[in-house]
mmCIF file of C-alpha atoms in Angstrom:
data_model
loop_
_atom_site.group_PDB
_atom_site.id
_atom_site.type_symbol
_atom_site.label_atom_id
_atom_site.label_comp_id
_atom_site.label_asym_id
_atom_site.label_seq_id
_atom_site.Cartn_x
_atom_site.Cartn_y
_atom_site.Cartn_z
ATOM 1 C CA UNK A 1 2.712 -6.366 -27.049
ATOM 2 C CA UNK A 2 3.097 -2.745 -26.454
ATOM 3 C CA UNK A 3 2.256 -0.159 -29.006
ATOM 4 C CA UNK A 4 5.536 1.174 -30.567
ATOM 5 C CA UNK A 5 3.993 4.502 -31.205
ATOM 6 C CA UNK A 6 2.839 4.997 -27.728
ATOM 7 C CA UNK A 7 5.971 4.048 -26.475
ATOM 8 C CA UNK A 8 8.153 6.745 -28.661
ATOM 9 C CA UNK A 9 5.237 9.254 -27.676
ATOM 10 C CA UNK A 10 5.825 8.716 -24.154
ATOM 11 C CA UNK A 11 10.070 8.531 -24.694
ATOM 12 C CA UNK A 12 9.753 11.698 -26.597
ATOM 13 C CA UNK A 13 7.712 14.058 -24.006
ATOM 14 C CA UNK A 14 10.109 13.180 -20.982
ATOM 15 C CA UNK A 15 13.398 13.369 -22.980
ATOM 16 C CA UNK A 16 12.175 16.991 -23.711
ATOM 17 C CA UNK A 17 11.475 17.404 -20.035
ATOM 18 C CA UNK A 18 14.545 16.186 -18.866
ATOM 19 C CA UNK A 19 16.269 18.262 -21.938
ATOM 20 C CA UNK A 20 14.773 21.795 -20.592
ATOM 21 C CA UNK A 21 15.439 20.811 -16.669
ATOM 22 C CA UNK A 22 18.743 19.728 -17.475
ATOM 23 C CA UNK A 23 19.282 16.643 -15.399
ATOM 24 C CA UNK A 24 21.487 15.184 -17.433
ATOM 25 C CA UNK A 25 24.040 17.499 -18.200
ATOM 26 C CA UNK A 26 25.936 17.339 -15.091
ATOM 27 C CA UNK A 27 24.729 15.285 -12.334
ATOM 28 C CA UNK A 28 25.046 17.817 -9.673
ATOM 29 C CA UNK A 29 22.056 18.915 -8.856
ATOM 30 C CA UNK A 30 19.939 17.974 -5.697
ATOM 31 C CA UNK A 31 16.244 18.988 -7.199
ATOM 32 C CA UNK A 32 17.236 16.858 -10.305
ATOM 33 C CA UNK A 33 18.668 12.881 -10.061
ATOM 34 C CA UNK A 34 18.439 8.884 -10.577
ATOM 35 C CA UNK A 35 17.756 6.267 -9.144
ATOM 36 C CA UNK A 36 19.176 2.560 -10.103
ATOM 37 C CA UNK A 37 15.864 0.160 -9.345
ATOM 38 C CA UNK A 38 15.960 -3.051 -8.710
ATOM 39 C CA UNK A 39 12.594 -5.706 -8.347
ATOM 40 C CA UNK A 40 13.328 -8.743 -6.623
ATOM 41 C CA UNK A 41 16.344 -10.958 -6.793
ATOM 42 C CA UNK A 42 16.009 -13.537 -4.715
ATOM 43 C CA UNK A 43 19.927 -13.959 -4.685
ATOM 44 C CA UNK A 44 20.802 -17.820 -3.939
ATOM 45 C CA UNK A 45 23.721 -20.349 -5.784
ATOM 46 C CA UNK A 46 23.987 -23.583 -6.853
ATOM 47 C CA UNK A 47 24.230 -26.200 -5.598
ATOM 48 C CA UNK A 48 21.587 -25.720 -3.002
ATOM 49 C CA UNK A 49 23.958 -26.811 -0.032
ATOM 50 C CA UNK A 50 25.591 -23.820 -0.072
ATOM 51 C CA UNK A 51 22.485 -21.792 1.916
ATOM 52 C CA UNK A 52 20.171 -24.768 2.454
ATOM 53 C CA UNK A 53 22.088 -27.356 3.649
ATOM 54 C CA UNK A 54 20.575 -26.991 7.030
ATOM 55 C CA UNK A 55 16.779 -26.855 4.984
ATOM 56 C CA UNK A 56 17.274 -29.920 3.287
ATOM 57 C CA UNK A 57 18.645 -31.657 6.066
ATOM 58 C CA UNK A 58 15.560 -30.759 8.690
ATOM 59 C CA UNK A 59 13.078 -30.558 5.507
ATOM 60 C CA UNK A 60 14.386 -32.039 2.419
ATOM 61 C CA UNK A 61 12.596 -35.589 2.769
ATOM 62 C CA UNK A 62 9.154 -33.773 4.067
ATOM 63 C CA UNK A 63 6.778 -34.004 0.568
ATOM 64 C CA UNK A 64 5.047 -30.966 1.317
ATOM 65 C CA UNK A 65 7.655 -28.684 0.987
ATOM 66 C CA UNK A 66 8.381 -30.234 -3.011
ATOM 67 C CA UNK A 67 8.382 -26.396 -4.108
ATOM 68 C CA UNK A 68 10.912 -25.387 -2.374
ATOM 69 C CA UNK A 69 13.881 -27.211 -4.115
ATOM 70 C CA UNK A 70 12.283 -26.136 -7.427
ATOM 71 C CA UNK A 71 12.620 -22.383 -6.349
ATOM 72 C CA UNK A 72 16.060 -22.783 -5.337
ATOM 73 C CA UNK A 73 16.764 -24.459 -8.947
ATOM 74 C CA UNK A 74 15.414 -21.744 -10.388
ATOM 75 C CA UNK A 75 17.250 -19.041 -8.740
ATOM 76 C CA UNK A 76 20.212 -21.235 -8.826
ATOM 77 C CA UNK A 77 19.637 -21.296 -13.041
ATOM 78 C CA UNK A 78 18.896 -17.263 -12.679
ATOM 79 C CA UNK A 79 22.197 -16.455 -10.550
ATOM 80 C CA UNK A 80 24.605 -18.680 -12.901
ATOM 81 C CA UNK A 81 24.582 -15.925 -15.560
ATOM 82 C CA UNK A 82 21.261 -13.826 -16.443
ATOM 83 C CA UNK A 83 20.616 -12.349 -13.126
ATOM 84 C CA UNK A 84 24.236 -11.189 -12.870
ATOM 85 C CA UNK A 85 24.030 -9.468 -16.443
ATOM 86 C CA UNK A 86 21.085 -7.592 -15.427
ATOM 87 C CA UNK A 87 22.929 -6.379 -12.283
ATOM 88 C CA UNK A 88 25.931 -5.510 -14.518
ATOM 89 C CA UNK A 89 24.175 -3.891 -17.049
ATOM 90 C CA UNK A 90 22.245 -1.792 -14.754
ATOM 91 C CA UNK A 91 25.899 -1.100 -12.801
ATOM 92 C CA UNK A 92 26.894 0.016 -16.252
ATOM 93 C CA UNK A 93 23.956 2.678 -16.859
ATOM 94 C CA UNK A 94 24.485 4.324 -13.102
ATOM 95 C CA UNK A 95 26.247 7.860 -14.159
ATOM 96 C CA UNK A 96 26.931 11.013 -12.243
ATOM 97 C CA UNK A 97 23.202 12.036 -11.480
ATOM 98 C CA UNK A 98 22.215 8.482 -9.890
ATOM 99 C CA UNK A 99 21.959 9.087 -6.075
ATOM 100 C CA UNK A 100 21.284 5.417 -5.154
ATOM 101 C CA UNK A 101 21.006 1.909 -5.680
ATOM 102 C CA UNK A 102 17.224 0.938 -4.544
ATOM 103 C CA UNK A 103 15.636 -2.645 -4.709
ATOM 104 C CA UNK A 104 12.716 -3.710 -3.772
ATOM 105 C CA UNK A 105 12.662 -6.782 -1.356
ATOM 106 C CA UNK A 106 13.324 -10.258 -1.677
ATOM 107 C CA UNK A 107 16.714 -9.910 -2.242
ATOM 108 C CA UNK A 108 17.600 -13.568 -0.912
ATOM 109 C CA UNK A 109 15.592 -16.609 -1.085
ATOM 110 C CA UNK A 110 16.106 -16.991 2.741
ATOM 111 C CA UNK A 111 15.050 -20.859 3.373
ATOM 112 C CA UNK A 112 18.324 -21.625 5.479
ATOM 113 C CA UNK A 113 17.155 -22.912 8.535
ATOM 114 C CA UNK A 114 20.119 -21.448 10.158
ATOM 115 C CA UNK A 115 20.464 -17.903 11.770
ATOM 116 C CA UNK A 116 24.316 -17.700 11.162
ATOM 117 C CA UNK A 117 23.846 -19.095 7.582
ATOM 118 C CA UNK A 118 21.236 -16.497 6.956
ATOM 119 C CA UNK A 119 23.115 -13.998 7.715
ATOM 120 C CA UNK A 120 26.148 -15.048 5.419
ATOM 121 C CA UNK A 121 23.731 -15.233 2.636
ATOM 122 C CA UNK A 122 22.929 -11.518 3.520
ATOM 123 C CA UNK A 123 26.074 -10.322 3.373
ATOM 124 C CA UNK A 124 27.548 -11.976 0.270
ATOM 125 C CA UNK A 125 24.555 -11.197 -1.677
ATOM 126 C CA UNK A 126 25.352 -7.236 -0.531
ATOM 127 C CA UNK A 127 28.737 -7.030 -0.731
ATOM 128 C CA UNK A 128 27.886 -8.862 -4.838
ATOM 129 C CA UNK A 129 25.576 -6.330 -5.486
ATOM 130 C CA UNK A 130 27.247 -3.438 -4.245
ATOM 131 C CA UNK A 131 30.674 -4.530 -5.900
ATOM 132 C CA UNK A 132 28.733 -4.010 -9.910
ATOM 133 C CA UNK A 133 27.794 -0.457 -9.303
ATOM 134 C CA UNK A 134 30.212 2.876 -8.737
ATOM 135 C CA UNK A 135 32.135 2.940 -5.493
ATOM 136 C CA UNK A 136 30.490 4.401 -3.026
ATOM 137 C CA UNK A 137 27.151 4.330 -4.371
ATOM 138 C CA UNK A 138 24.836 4.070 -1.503
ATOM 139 C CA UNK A 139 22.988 0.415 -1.447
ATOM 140 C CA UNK A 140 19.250 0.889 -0.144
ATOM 141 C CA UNK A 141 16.814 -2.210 0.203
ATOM 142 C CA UNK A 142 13.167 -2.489 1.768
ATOM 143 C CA UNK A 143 12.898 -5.953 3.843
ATOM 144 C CA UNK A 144 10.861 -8.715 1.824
ATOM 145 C CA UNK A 145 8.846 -11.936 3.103
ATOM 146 C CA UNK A 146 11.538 -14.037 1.862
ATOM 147 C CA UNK A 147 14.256 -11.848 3.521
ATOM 148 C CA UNK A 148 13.337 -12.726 6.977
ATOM 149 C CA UNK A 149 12.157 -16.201 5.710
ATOM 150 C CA UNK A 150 13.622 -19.171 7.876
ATOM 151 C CA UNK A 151 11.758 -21.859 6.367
ATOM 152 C CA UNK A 152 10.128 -23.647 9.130
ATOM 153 C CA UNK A 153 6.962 -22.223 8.297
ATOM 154 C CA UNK A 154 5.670 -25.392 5.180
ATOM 155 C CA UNK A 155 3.356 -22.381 3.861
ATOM 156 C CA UNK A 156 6.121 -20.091 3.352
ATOM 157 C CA UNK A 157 5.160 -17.432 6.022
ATOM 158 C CA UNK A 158 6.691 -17.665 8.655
ATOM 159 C CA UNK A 159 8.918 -14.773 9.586
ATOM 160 C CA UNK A 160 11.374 -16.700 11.643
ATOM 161 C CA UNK A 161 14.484 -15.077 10.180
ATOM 162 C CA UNK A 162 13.680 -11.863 10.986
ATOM 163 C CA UNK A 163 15.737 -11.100 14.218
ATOM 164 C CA UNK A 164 19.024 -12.297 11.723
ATOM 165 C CA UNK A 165 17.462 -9.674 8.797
ATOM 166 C CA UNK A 166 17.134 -6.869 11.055
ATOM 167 C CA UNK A 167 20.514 -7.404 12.563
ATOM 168 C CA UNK A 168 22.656 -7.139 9.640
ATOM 169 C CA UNK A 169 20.681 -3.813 8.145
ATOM 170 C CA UNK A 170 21.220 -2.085 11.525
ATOM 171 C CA UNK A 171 17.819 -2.693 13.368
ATOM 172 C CA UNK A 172 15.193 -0.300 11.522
ATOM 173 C CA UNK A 173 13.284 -1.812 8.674
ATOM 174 C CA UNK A 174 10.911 1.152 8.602
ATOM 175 C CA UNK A 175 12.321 4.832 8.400
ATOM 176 C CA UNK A 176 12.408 7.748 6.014
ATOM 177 C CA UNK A 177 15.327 9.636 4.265
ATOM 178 C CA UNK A 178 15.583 12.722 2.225
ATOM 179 C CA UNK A 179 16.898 13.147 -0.780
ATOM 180 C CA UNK A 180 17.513 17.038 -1.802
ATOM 181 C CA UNK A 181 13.679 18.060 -1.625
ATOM 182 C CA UNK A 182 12.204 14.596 -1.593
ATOM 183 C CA UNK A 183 11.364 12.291 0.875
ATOM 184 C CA UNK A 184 11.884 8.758 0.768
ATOM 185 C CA UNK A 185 9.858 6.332 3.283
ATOM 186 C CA UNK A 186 11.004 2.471 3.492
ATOM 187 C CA UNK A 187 8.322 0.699 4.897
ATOM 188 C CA UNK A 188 8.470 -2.743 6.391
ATOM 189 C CA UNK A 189 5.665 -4.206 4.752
ATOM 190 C CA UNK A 190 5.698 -7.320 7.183
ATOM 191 C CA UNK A 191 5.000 -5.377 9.755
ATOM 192 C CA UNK A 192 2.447 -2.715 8.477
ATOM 193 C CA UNK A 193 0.075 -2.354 11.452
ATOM 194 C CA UNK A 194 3.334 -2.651 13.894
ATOM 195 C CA UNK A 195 5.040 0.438 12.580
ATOM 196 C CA UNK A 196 1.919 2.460 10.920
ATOM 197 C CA UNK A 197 2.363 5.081 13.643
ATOM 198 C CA UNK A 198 6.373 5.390 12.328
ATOM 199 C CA UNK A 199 4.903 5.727 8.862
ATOM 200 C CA UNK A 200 2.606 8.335 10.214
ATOM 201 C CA UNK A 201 5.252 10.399 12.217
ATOM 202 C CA UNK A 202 7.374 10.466 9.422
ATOM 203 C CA UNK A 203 5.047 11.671 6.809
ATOM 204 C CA UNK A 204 4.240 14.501 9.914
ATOM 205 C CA UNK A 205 7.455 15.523 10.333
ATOM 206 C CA UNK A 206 8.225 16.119 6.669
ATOM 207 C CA UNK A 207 4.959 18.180 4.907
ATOM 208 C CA UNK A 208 7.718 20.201 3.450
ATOM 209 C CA UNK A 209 9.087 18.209 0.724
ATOM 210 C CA UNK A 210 8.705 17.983 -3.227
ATOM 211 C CA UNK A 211 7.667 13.817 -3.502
ATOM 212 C CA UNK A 212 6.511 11.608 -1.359
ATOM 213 C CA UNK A 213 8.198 8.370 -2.635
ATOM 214 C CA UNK A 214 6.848 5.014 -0.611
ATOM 215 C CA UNK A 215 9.289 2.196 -0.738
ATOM 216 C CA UNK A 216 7.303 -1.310 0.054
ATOM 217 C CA UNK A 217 8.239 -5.012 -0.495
ATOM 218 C CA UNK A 218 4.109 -5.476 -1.382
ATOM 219 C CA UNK A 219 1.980 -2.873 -2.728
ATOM 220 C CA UNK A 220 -0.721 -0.203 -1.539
ATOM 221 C CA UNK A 221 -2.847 -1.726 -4.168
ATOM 222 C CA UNK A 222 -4.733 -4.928 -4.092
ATOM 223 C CA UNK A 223 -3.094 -7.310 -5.972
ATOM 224 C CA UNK A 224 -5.436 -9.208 -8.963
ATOM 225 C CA UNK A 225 -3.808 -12.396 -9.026
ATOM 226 C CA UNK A 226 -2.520 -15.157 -6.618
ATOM 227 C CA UNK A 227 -3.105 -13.876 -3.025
ATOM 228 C CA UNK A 228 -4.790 -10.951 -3.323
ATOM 229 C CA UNK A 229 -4.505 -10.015 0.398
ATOM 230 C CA UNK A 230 -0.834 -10.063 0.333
ATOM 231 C CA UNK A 231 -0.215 -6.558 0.126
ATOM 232 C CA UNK A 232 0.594 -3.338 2.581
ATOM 233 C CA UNK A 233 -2.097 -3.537 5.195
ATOM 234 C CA UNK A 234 -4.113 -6.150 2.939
ATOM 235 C CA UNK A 235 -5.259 -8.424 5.380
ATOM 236 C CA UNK A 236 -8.824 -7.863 6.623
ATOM 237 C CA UNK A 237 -8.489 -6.845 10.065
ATOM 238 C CA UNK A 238 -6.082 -4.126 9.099
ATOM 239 C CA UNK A 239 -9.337 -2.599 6.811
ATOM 240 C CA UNK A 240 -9.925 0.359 8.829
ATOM 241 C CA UNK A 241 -5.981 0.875 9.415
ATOM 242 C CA UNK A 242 -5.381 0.589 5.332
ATOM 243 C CA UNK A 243 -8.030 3.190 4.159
ATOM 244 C CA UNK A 244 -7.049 5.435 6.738
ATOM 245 C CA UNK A 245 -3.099 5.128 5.411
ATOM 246 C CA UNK A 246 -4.367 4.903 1.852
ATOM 247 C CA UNK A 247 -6.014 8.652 2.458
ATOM 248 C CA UNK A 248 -3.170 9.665 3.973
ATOM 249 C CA UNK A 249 -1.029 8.750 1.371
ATOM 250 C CA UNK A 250 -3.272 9.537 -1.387
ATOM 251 C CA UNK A 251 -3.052 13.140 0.182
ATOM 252 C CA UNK A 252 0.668 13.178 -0.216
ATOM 253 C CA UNK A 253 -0.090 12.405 -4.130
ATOM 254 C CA UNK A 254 2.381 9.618 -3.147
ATOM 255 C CA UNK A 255 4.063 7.510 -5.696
ATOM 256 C CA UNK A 256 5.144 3.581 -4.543
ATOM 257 C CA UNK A 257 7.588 1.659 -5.407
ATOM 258 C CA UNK A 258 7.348 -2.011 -5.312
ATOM 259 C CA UNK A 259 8.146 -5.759 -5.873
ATOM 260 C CA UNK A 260 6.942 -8.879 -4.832
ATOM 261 C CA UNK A 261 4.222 -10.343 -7.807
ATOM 262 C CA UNK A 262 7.573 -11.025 -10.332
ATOM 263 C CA UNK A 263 5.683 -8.567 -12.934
ATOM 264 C CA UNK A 264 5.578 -5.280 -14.271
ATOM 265 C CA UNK A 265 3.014 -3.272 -13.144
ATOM 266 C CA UNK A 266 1.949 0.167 -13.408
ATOM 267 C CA UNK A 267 -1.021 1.953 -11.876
ATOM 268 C CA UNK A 268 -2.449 5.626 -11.313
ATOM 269 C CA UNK A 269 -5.008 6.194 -9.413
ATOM 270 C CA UNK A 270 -7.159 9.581 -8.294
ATOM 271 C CA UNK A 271 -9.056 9.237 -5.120
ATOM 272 C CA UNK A 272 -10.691 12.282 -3.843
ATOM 273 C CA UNK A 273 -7.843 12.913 -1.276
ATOM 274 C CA UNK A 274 -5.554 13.064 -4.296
ATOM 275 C CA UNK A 275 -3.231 10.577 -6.569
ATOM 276 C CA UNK A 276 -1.277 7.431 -6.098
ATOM 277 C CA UNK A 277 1.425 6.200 -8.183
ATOM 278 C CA UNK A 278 2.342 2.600 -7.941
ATOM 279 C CA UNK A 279 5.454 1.209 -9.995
ATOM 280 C CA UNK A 280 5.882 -2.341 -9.376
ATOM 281 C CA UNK A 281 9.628 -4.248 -10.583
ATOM 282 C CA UNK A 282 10.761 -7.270 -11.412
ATOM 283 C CA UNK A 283 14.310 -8.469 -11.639
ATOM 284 C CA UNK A 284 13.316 -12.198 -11.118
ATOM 285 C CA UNK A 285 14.460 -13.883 -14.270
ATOM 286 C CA UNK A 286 13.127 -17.423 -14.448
ATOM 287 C CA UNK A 287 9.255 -17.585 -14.778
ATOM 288 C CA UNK A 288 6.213 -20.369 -14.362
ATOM 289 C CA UNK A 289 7.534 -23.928 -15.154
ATOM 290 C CA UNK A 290 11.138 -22.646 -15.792
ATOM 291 C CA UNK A 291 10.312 -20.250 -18.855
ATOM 292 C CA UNK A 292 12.583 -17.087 -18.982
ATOM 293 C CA UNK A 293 10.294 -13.741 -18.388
ATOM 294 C CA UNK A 294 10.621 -11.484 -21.080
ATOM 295 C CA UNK A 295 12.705 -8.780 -21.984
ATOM 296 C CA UNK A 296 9.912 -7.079 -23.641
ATOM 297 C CA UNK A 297 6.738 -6.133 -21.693
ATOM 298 C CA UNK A 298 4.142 -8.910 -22.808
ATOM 299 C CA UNK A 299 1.284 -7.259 -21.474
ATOM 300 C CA UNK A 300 -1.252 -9.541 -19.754
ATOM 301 C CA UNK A 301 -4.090 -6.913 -18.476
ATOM 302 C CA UNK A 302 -3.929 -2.925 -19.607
ATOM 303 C CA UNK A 303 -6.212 -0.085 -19.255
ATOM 304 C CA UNK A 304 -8.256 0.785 -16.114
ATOM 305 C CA UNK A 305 -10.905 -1.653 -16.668
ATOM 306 C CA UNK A 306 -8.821 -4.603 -16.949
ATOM 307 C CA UNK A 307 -7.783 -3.752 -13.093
ATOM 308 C CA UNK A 308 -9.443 -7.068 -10.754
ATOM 309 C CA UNK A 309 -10.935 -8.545 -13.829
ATOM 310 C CA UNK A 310 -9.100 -12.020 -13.188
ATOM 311 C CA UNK A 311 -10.657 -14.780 -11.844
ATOM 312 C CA UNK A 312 -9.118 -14.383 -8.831
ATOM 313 C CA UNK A 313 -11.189 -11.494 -7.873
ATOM 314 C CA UNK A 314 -14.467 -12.746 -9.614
ATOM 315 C CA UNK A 315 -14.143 -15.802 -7.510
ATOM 316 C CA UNK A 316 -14.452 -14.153 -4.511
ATOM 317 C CA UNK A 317 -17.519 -11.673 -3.285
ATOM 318 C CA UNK A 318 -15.396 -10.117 -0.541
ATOM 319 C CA UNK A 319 -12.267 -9.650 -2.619
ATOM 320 C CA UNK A 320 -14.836 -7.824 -5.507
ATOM 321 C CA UNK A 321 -15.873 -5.745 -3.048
ATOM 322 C CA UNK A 322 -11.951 -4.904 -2.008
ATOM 323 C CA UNK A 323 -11.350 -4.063 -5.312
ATOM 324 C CA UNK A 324 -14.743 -2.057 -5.761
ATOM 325 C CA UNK A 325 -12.590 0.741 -3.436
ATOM 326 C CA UNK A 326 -10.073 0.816 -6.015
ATOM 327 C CA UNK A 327 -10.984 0.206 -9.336
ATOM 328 C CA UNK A 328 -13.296 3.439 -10.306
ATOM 329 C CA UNK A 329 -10.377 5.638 -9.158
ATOM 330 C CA UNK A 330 -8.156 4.111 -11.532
ATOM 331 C CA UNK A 331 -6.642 6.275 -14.583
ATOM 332 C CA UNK A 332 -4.018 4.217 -15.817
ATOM 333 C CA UNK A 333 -2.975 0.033 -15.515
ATOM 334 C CA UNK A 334 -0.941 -2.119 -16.934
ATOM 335 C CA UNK A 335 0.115 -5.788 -15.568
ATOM 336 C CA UNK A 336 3.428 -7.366 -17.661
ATOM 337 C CA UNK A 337 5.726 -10.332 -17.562
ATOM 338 C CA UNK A 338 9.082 -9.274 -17.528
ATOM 339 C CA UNK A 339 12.367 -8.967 -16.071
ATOM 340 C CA UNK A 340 15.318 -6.617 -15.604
ATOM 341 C CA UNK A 341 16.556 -3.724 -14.126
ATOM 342 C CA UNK A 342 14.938 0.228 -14.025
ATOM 343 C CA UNK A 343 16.095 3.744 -13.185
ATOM 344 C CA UNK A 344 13.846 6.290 -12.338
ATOM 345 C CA UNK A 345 14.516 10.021 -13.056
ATOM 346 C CA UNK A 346 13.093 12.663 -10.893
ATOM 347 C CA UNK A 347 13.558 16.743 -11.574
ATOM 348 C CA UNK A 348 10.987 19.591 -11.292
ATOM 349 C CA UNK A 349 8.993 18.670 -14.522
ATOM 350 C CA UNK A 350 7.977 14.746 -12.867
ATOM 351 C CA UNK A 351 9.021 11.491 -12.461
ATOM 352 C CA UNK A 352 9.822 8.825 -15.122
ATOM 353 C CA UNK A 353 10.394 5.067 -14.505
ATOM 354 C CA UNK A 354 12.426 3.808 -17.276
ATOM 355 C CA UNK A 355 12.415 -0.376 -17.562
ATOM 356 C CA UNK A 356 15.320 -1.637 -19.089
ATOM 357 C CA UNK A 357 14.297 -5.370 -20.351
ATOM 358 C CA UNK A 358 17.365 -8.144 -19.290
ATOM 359 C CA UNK A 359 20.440 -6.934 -19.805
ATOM 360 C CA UNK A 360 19.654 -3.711 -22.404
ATOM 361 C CA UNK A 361 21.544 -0.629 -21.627
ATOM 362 C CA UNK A 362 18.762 1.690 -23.655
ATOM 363 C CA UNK A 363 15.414 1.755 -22.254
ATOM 364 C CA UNK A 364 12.849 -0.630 -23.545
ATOM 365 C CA UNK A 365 9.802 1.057 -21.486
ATOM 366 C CA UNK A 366 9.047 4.260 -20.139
ATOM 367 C CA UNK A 367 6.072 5.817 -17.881
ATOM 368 C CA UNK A 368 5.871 9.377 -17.184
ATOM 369 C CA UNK A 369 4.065 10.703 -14.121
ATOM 370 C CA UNK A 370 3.934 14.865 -14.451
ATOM 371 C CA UNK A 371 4.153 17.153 -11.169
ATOM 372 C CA UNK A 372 0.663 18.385 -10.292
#
């Protein structure tokens, strides 16, 4: 578990920030605001006919797609009652200073089989979601694999939802937004070497700002378990394309904001271009074999070294070698189960992610990234 003391330590130093900037005291200010974060939700209901009746009907006998139905039980378990407490609570936290509602991709399960269906299962899940938080409060999401995820693919990859996705949010999945001096970049992480010259003309046309925050469904960092590749730019072809964007962000001293592994993560890493920040969410509630996550981080790796030592990476000479471009740059790591909802802070002093574990309205976790 985490250390208590290191935890107050860290609470400590950015309430005292945040005391002298004075972000909290009334909300008004551009340079100083929230953020309500949210990891993956994979927003379904039970029983499973009412979004995959058209699945089950083309699928539902096929034995290779056994997983399936077990995911939709699970989020079926998570949106009876835990997942919509975490939304609540983290409704309940947004105050005056919170600019935006931001989650992270995979906000449906998608496996409907069914563009008009898909689309319903869109909308409801926004029109939920927006309904727990302040009127008015802007509703942001990045697009996720399952979000444009039909289901005729048996693997899980296919992308045939995605015309019905991009439809409902308007047509861009990748685009960039300021907020007061910051600049906030959503990036379509299914289609990274499609719309890496968007990425790039954005970052161009906005050298001016105060952060660089990069919004991605999968990470800018090599994943250490499951499938490694599976990440912005991960798969080998798109090398060359990923170290070039990795420089370019690393020059921005970028921090990232993702989903998609269902843990906690947090990483800092200084390349000689400059520093990346990577804060990775998870609002999923039920875990492996049906077990809740925790509300408290239980920590499963921590502490640069521990970055790619899994067997997943030792297993593989190539995917060593991926991580040998990443792992002596790295300053800080930790990899946690756990599940709920976040809000990050930003003023002049830095950026803090705060993790709030289930349904807690006081934070149970906080990391602290100072302005260089």
């Amino acid at each position: 578990m985490l250390g208590r003391g290191a935890f107050i330590r860290e609470a400590a130093a950015f309430a005292g920030l945040m005391a002298c900037s004075g972000c909290r005291t009334g909300g008004e200010s551009s340079a100083c605001y929230s953020v309500s974060i949210l990891g993956d939700t994979h927003f379904d209901a039970e029983p499973a006919s009412v979004y995959h009746s058209e699945f089950l009907r083309k699928y539902g006998k096929d034995e290779g797609q056994w997983w399936r139905p077990a995911e939709f039980a699970r989020n079926a378990q998570m949106w009876a009652g835990p997942s919509r407490r975490i939304l609540e609570a983290s409704g309940r936290i947004a105050g005056k200073d919170t600019r935006f509602v931001l989650q992270l991709g995979d906000l449906i399960q998608g496996d409907c089989a069914d563009a008009a269906t898909h689309t319903r299962m869109l909308r409801e899940c926004v029109d939920y979601m927006s309904a727990v938080y302040p009127k008015g409060l802007r509703f942001v999401t990045v697009c996720g694999n399952h979000d444009i995820r039909d289901g005729v693919d048996p693997m899980g990859n296919d992308q045939a939802a995605a015309e019905s996705y991009r439809a409902y949010m308007g047509g861009r999945t990748t685009y960039g937004f300021r907020e007061g001096p910051d600049l906030f970049v959503v990036m379509d992480f299914n289609r990274g070497r499609e719309d890496a010259e968007e990425v790039k003309r954005i970052l161009r046309e906005n050298e001016d700002v105060r952060y660089t925050f990069l919004v991605t469904h999968g990470g800018v960092f090599p994943f250490d378990v499951g499938t490694r590749r599976w990440f912005y730019l991960g798969a080998p072809e798109d090398d060359a394309l990923r170290r070039e964007m990795r420089a370019l962000f690393a020059r921005r001293n970028a921090i990232v904001l993702c989903g998609h592994t269902h843990h906690l993560e947090f990483k800092e890493a200084e390349f000689p271009e400059g520093r990346l920040v990577e804060f990775t969410m998870n609002t999923v509630y039920g875990g492996a074999k049906g077990v809740p996550n925790p509300a408290e981080p239980l920590v499963l790796r921590e502490g640069p070294a521990a970055y790619g030592d899994t067997d997943w990476v030792r297993g593989s000479p190539e995917v060593t070698a991926l991580f040998g471009e990443y792992r002596p740059h790295m300053r800080r790591y930790l990899a946690a189960k756990g599940v709920g909802h976040a809000v990050m802070r930003v003023s002049d002093e830095g950026v803090a992610f705060e993790y709030y574990g289930h349904d807690a309205v006081v934070p149970t976790k906080t990391w602290f990234v100072a302005r260089r």
